[in-house]
Structure formats: C-alpha cells, structure tokens
Amino acid sequence: MAFTFAQGKNLLLGSAQAIKELAKKDEAKVLVISDSHGSSENFLSALLEQGPSCDALVFCGDGISDLAACLGYIPLDPKVREAMPAVIAMVQGNNDCSVYPFRNPDYSEEKKNDYFIELKIPLQNTLCICGHKVFVTHGHRYSLYSGLEELGNAAVKEKASIVLYGHTHVALSCWYANTLLLNPGSIARPRGGQKKTYALLTLRKDADFADFTFFSLGYPKSSPYVPKLEF
C-alpha cells in the first residue's frame, strides 16, 4: 500500500486504513532507524534500499528534520515515493522539537490544502503490528546509561511485546520479562566502536517473538551486522 500523508490523533503517519491493516497483517517488515543527527543522506540511503519491502518505518528520534527531508522528496522523486512504507511511527529525541513545520508533500493547487503543515512529534508512541504491541521511545527519559531496567519496566506497564528505542547510539538487543528491547544504533554517529547501523524487524501474527537483523550502512549496499562493543 502506498504512503498517504496523514497524521491522526495517534500521531502515526499514514492513512487510517494502512494503520488498521498493519495491525492485522499475518507478516510485516519494519525498517527501524535512529539518531540520524542531520545525516538525511544516510537516512535516505537506508530508506531507498530497504523501504520498498517494508510495511512500516519506525524512527526512534534525534533527526526529525532528516525524516521530514525524506518525506519532502515524495512528490519529487518516484523512487522515494515507492520506497516510503505505508505507516510511519516517530518519536521525539532529546535534540528534537515537539512540532516540526515543513512543506506539505501532499500539497497541490487543485486540492487547495495547506502549503506548510506541522508534524506533531510525541515523546513516545505505540503501534500494533501483526497483533503485537510495539512501544517506541527515544529513551532519554529512562536513564539508559544506568541500565535498561527502567525502560523494561515501562514496556511491561505498556504491555508491549517489543520496545524500539535509541539515544545511546549503540546497536543492541536484549530481553526483559519476555519483551524484546531493540536499539538499531545510530545511522550517523555510532559509538562503542560500532559502524553506522539500522535494523530490520520481521513480525508474524502466529509467532510470539520477532526476528531482526542489524545492517551496517554501506554503498552501494548495506550488509548484515553483528553488533560488538569496543571501549
């Protein structure tokens, strides 16, 4: 399903139909990106490579301007239009604003709609994918440098089976009380000796656990990556 620019009360981007269908799919792929910090070229590269096969895009914050830049290409570049997943979840990082004004990618004189619009960026959000509740946050409000317990407890409170977060710039996956906590790393400024990374998540309605793969951003093609820390 093609991306339709719309933002409802849930602050997800995409048509109400696309959001509803994502919740009921038997299988879905999700592109997870975080901490682009002004590297819209890196964001766009990952989107063009992986987006065409994905049902949703999750951005975990610190670089809303980069997401907005990619959205701005939709009316200009058919490759971007085809690559943009039908549903987008985004959250506010500690370097992001709660509202981001930009040119409406759906603007036309015929529709007589607004030339400039505002993206409303929540601190955290949830979405349903293949019957699984996914909790999205940047993570800066959860004392991540002291451990993942506070974030894990928040996930349990939300009754989420998956948590997607960023902030640390370190690609990482772990389990907390049967909840998958996954950080895709930074696509622009990695730490701990890691490469520039993002993640692909696959969810299935009939599976309790999600599959995921980290990718190292590369040109002309990214490659699967096993995160390691070097301090």
mmCIF file of C-alpha atoms in Angstrom:
data_model
loop_
_atom_site.group_PDB
_atom_site.id
_atom_site.type_symbol
_atom_site.label_atom_id
_atom_site.label_comp_id
_atom_site.label_asym_id
_atom_site.label_seq_id
_atom_site.Cartn_x
_atom_site.Cartn_y
_atom_site.Cartn_z
ATOM 1 C CA MET A 1 0.000 0.000 0.000
ATOM 2 C CA ALA A 2 1.366 3.411 -0.969
ATOM 3 C CA PHE A 3 2.127 6.016 1.664
ATOM 4 C CA THR A 4 -0.567 8.637 2.197
ATOM 5 C CA PHE A 5 0.396 11.695 4.187
ATOM 6 C CA ALA A 6 -1.952 11.967 7.142
ATOM 7 C CA GLN A 7 -1.488 12.307 10.898
ATOM 8 C CA GLY A 8 -4.363 11.336 13.154
ATOM 9 C CA LYS A 9 -4.880 11.513 16.898
ATOM 10 C CA ASN A 10 -2.473 8.594 17.398
ATOM 11 C CA LEU A 11 0.249 10.768 15.762
ATOM 12 C CA LEU A 12 1.259 7.953 13.422
ATOM 13 C CA LEU A 13 1.810 8.927 9.799
ATOM 14 C CA GLY A 14 -0.239 7.102 7.180
ATOM 15 C CA SER A 15 -3.849 6.530 6.280
ATOM 16 C CA ALA A 16 -6.241 5.100 8.854
ATOM 17 C CA GLN A 17 -6.732 2.118 6.545
ATOM 18 C CA ALA A 18 -2.996 1.412 6.335
ATOM 19 C CA ILE A 19 -2.609 1.590 10.130
ATOM 20 C CA LYS A 20 -5.555 -0.759 10.596
ATOM 21 C CA GLU A 21 -4.259 -3.228 8.011
ATOM 22 C CA LEU A 22 -0.776 -3.221 9.579
ATOM 23 C CA ALA A 23 -2.288 -4.382 12.867
ATOM 24 C CA LYS A 24 -3.991 -7.333 11.170
ATOM 25 C CA LYS A 25 -1.255 -8.486 8.787
ATOM 26 C CA ASP A 26 -0.023 -12.071 9.016
ATOM 27 C CA GLU A 27 3.555 -10.885 8.473
ATOM 28 C CA ALA A 28 5.175 -7.459 8.296
ATOM 29 C CA LYS A 29 8.646 -5.986 7.900
ATOM 30 C CA VAL A 30 9.681 -2.839 9.742
ATOM 31 C CA LEU A 31 12.623 -0.555 8.989
ATOM 32 C CA VAL A 32 13.984 0.853 12.264
ATOM 33 C CA ILE A 33 16.242 3.922 12.176
ATOM 34 C CA SER A 34 17.516 6.202 14.929
ATOM 35 C CA ASP A 35 19.853 9.093 15.664
ATOM 36 C CA SER A 36 20.473 10.413 12.158
ATOM 37 C CA HIS A 37 21.516 13.808 13.581
ATOM 38 C CA GLY A 38 21.363 15.750 10.321
ATOM 39 C CA SER A 39 22.539 12.970 8.008
ATOM 40 C CA SER A 40 19.497 12.966 5.762
ATOM 41 C CA GLU A 41 21.638 11.319 3.059
ATOM 42 C CA ASN A 42 22.190 8.271 5.276
ATOM 43 C CA PHE A 43 18.517 8.153 6.190
ATOM 44 C CA LEU A 44 17.546 8.327 2.525
ATOM 45 C CA SER A 45 20.068 5.645 1.565
ATOM 46 C CA ALA A 46 18.616 3.151 4.064
ATOM 47 C CA LEU A 47 15.086 4.068 3.023
ATOM 48 C CA LEU A 48 15.735 3.570 -0.697
ATOM 49 C CA GLU A 49 17.455 0.242 -0.087
ATOM 50 C CA GLN A 50 15.068 -1.343 2.402
ATOM 51 C CA GLY A 51 11.858 0.683 2.238
ATOM 52 C CA PRO A 52 10.276 -0.950 -0.840
ATOM 53 C CA SER A 53 9.983 -4.283 1.004
ATOM 54 C CA CYS A 54 8.820 -2.808 4.327
ATOM 55 C CA ASP A 55 5.321 -2.285 5.695
ATOM 56 C CA ALA A 56 6.315 0.302 8.287
ATOM 57 C CA LEU A 57 9.096 2.715 9.221
ATOM 58 C CA VAL A 58 9.948 3.478 12.847
ATOM 59 C CA PHE A 59 12.193 6.424 13.663
ATOM 60 C CA CYS A 60 13.414 6.497 17.257
ATOM 61 C CA GLY A 61 14.336 10.171 17.378
ATOM 62 C CA ASP A 62 17.161 12.701 17.106
ATOM 63 C CA GLY A 63 16.821 13.672 13.469
ATOM 64 C CA ILE A 64 13.191 14.514 12.745
ATOM 65 C CA SER A 65 14.463 17.000 10.152
ATOM 66 C CA ASP A 66 16.003 14.073 8.243
ATOM 67 C CA LEU A 67 12.712 12.186 8.204
ATOM 68 C CA ALA A 68 10.971 15.373 7.075
ATOM 69 C CA ALA A 69 13.548 15.792 4.291
ATOM 70 C CA CYS A 70 12.772 12.300 3.007
ATOM 71 C CA LEU A 71 9.045 12.997 3.183
ATOM 72 C CA GLY A 72 9.672 16.156 1.192
ATOM 73 C CA TYR A 73 11.125 14.100 -1.681
ATOM 74 C CA ILE A 74 7.875 12.154 -2.161
ATOM 75 C CA PRO A 75 6.312 14.474 -4.753
ATOM 76 C CA LEU A 76 9.670 14.996 -6.476
ATOM 77 C CA ASP A 77 11.202 11.534 -6.756
ATOM 78 C CA PRO A 78 9.195 8.409 -7.693
ATOM 79 C CA LYS A 79 11.864 6.171 -6.109
ATOM 80 C CA VAL A 80 11.316 7.807 -2.732
ATOM 81 C CA ARG A 81 7.565 7.660 -3.192
ATOM 82 C CA GLU A 82 7.750 3.918 -3.875
ATOM 83 C CA ALA A 83 10.177 3.295 -1.017
ATOM 84 C CA MET A 84 8.215 5.091 1.713
ATOM 85 C CA PRO A 85 6.384 2.484 3.855
ATOM 86 C CA ALA A 86 2.636 2.964 4.298
ATOM 87 C CA VAL A 87 2.889 3.592 8.069
ATOM 88 C CA ILE A 88 5.461 5.689 9.933
ATOM 89 C CA ALA A 89 5.943 5.915 13.695
ATOM 90 C CA MET A 90 8.259 8.622 15.014
ATOM 91 C CA VAL A 91 9.186 9.955 18.428
ATOM 92 C CA GLN A 92 10.931 12.999 19.788
ATOM 93 C CA GLY A 93 14.597 12.725 20.752
ATOM 94 C CA ASN A 94 16.368 14.994 23.209
ATOM 95 C CA ASN A 95 17.578 17.062 20.221
ATOM 96 C CA ASP A 96 14.171 17.242 18.521
ATOM 97 C CA CYS A 97 11.277 19.647 18.911
ATOM 98 C CA SER A 98 7.719 18.572 19.676
ATOM 99 C CA VAL A 99 6.459 20.241 16.492
ATOM 100 C CA TYR A 100 8.215 20.358 13.129
ATOM 101 C CA PRO A 101 6.878 22.629 10.355
ATOM 102 C CA PHE A 102 7.668 21.715 6.750
ATOM 103 C CA ARG A 103 6.310 21.779 3.210
ATOM 104 C CA ASN A 104 3.277 19.563 2.766
ATOM 105 C CA PRO A 105 4.298 16.692 0.432
ATOM 106 C CA ASP A 106 0.622 16.267 -0.456
ATOM 107 C CA TYR A 107 0.134 19.916 -1.458
ATOM 108 C CA SER A 108 -1.498 20.814 -4.751
ATOM 109 C CA GLU A 109 -3.405 23.814 -6.022
ATOM 110 C CA GLU A 110 -6.246 21.529 -7.048
ATOM 111 C CA LYS A 111 -6.705 20.202 -3.521
ATOM 112 C CA LYS A 112 -6.448 23.709 -2.070
ATOM 113 C CA ASN A 113 -4.749 22.314 1.023
ATOM 114 C CA ASP A 114 -2.073 23.897 3.215
ATOM 115 C CA TYR A 115 1.355 24.520 1.675
ATOM 116 C CA PHE A 116 3.043 24.300 5.090
ATOM 117 C CA ILE A 117 1.995 21.847 7.776
ATOM 118 C CA GLU A 118 3.246 20.768 11.181
ATOM 119 C CA LEU A 119 4.381 17.330 12.229
ATOM 120 C CA LYS A 120 3.493 16.654 15.848
ATOM 121 C CA ILE A 121 6.241 14.568 17.442
ATOM 122 C CA PRO A 122 5.320 12.604 20.598
ATOM 123 C CA LEU A 123 7.822 11.681 23.297
ATOM 124 C CA GLN A 124 6.676 8.083 22.935
ATOM 125 C CA ASN A 125 4.112 6.158 20.955
ATOM 126 C CA THR A 126 2.694 2.696 20.381
ATOM 127 C CA LEU A 127 1.501 0.875 17.299
ATOM 128 C CA CYS A 128 0.091 -2.557 16.592
ATOM 129 C CA ILE A 129 1.863 -4.755 14.040
ATOM 130 C CA CYS A 130 0.542 -8.245 13.255
ATOM 131 C CA GLY A 131 -1.272 -8.237 16.580
ATOM 132 C CA HIS A 132 1.871 -7.289 18.544
ATOM 133 C CA LYS A 133 2.036 -4.075 20.563
ATOM 134 C CA VAL A 134 5.203 -2.109 19.792
ATOM 135 C CA PHE A 135 6.351 0.643 22.152
ATOM 136 C CA VAL A 136 8.543 3.362 20.599
ATOM 137 C CA THR A 137 10.614 5.904 22.532
ATOM 138 C CA HIS A 138 13.914 7.694 22.139
ATOM 139 C CA GLY A 139 14.900 6.586 25.634
ATOM 140 C CA HIS A 140 16.438 9.728 27.117
ATOM 141 C CA ARG A 141 13.787 9.796 29.848
ATOM 142 C CA TYR A 142 14.648 6.267 31.033
ATOM 143 C CA SER A 143 18.183 6.550 32.479
ATOM 144 C CA LEU A 144 19.621 4.279 29.790
ATOM 145 C CA TYR A 145 23.221 4.849 30.839
ATOM 146 C CA SER A 146 22.361 3.276 34.173
ATOM 147 C CA GLY A 147 20.835 0.165 32.592
ATOM 148 C CA LEU A 148 17.645 -0.933 30.843
ATOM 149 C CA GLU A 149 15.527 -1.776 33.885
ATOM 150 C CA GLU A 150 13.555 1.488 33.856
ATOM 151 C CA LEU A 151 12.805 1.135 30.130
ATOM 152 C CA GLY A 152 11.927 -2.528 30.587
ATOM 153 C CA ASN A 153 9.509 -1.716 33.390
ATOM 154 C CA ALA A 154 7.857 0.913 31.199
ATOM 155 C CA ALA A 155 7.412 -1.725 28.497
ATOM 156 C CA VAL A 156 5.795 -4.111 30.964
ATOM 157 C CA LYS A 157 3.465 -1.319 32.100
ATOM 158 C CA GLU A 158 2.526 -0.654 28.457
ATOM 159 C CA LYS A 159 2.002 -4.405 27.936
ATOM 160 C CA ALA A 160 4.254 -4.183 24.890
ATOM 161 C CA SER A 161 5.971 -7.217 23.407
ATOM 162 C CA ILE A 162 8.595 -5.091 21.617
ATOM 163 C CA VAL A 163 10.374 -1.856 22.542
ATOM 164 C CA LEU A 164 12.236 0.178 19.916
ATOM 165 C CA TYR A 165 14.497 2.923 21.268
ATOM 166 C CA GLY A 166 17.623 4.962 20.504
ATOM 167 C CA HIS A 167 19.644 7.677 22.287
ATOM 168 C CA THR A 168 22.764 5.644 23.184
ATOM 169 C CA HIS A 169 23.968 5.319 19.558
ATOM 170 C CA VAL A 170 24.730 1.672 20.296
ATOM 171 C CA ALA A 171 23.064 -1.178 18.411
ATOM 172 C CA LEU A 172 21.767 -3.639 20.995
ATOM 173 C CA SER A 173 19.105 -6.266 21.558
ATOM 174 C CA CYS A 174 18.095 -7.959 24.787
ATOM 175 C CA TRP A 175 15.105 -9.479 26.553
ATOM 176 C CA TYR A 176 13.339 -8.095 29.594
ATOM 177 C CA ALA A 177 10.422 -10.081 31.040
ATOM 178 C CA ASN A 178 9.624 -11.640 27.629
ATOM 179 C CA THR A 179 9.815 -8.225 25.959
ATOM 180 C CA LEU A 180 12.317 -7.562 23.181
ATOM 181 C CA LEU A 181 14.262 -4.329 23.691
ATOM 182 C CA LEU A 182 15.944 -3.272 20.451
ATOM 183 C CA ASN A 183 18.140 -0.286 19.667
ATOM 184 C CA PRO A 184 19.039 -0.012 15.944
ATOM 185 C CA GLY A 185 22.133 2.045 16.754
ATOM 186 C CA SER A 186 22.941 5.327 15.048
ATOM 187 C CA ILE A 187 22.848 5.694 11.288
ATOM 188 C CA ALA A 188 25.164 8.713 11.562
ATOM 189 C CA ARG A 189 27.217 8.837 14.785
ATOM 190 C CA PRO A 190 27.816 5.337 16.184
ATOM 191 C CA ARG A 191 29.572 4.793 19.497
ATOM 192 C CA GLY A 192 31.460 1.945 21.123
ATOM 193 C CA GLY A 193 33.474 1.163 18.001
ATOM 194 C CA GLN A 194 30.362 0.204 16.062
ATOM 195 C CA LYS A 195 29.512 1.026 12.462
ATOM 196 C CA LYS A 196 26.632 3.180 11.227
ATOM 197 C CA THR A 197 23.626 0.889 11.610
ATOM 198 C CA TYR A 198 19.892 0.418 11.318
ATOM 199 C CA ALA A 199 17.672 -2.630 11.812
ATOM 200 C CA LEU A 200 15.045 -4.675 10.009
ATOM 201 C CA LEU A 201 12.356 -6.266 12.132
ATOM 202 C CA THR A 202 10.028 -9.054 10.957
ATOM 203 C CA LEU A 203 6.850 -9.790 12.893
ATOM 204 C CA ARG A 204 4.361 -12.599 12.358
ATOM 205 C CA LYS A 205 0.893 -12.953 13.795
ATOM 206 C CA ASP A 206 1.399 -16.614 14.702
ATOM 207 C CA ALA A 207 4.855 -16.111 16.310
ATOM 208 C CA ASP A 208 5.475 -14.947 19.865
ATOM 209 C CA PHE A 209 8.875 -13.477 19.042
ATOM 210 C CA ALA A 210 10.097 -11.169 16.290
ATOM 211 C CA ASP A 211 13.044 -11.777 14.001
ATOM 212 C CA PHE A 212 15.501 -8.960 13.450
ATOM 213 C CA THR A 213 18.726 -8.178 11.632
ATOM 214 C CA PHE A 214 21.104 -5.275 12.119
ATOM 215 C CA PHE A 215 22.617 -3.740 8.996
ATOM 216 C CA SER A 216 25.782 -1.727 8.543
ATOM 217 C CA LEU A 217 25.080 1.194 6.232
ATOM 218 C CA GLY A 218 27.100 0.781 3.059
ATOM 219 C CA TYR A 219 27.428 1.954 -0.502
ATOM 220 C CA PRO A 220 26.151 0.717 -2.848
ATOM 221 C CA LYS A 221 24.587 -1.820 -0.474
ATOM 222 C CA SER A 222 24.301 -2.358 3.271
ATOM 223 C CA SER A 223 25.385 -5.634 4.852
ATOM 224 C CA PRO A 224 24.167 -7.662 7.859
ATOM 225 C CA TYR A 225 25.997 -6.680 11.024
ATOM 226 C CA VAL A 226 26.598 -8.331 14.390
ATOM 227 C CA PRO A 227 26.962 -5.554 16.984
ATOM 228 C CA LYS A 228 30.041 -5.597 19.209
ATOM 229 C CA LEU A 229 31.249 -3.023 21.697
ATOM 230 C CA GLU A 230 34.811 -1.737 21.903
ATOM 231 C CA PHE A 231 35.623 0.564 24.817
#
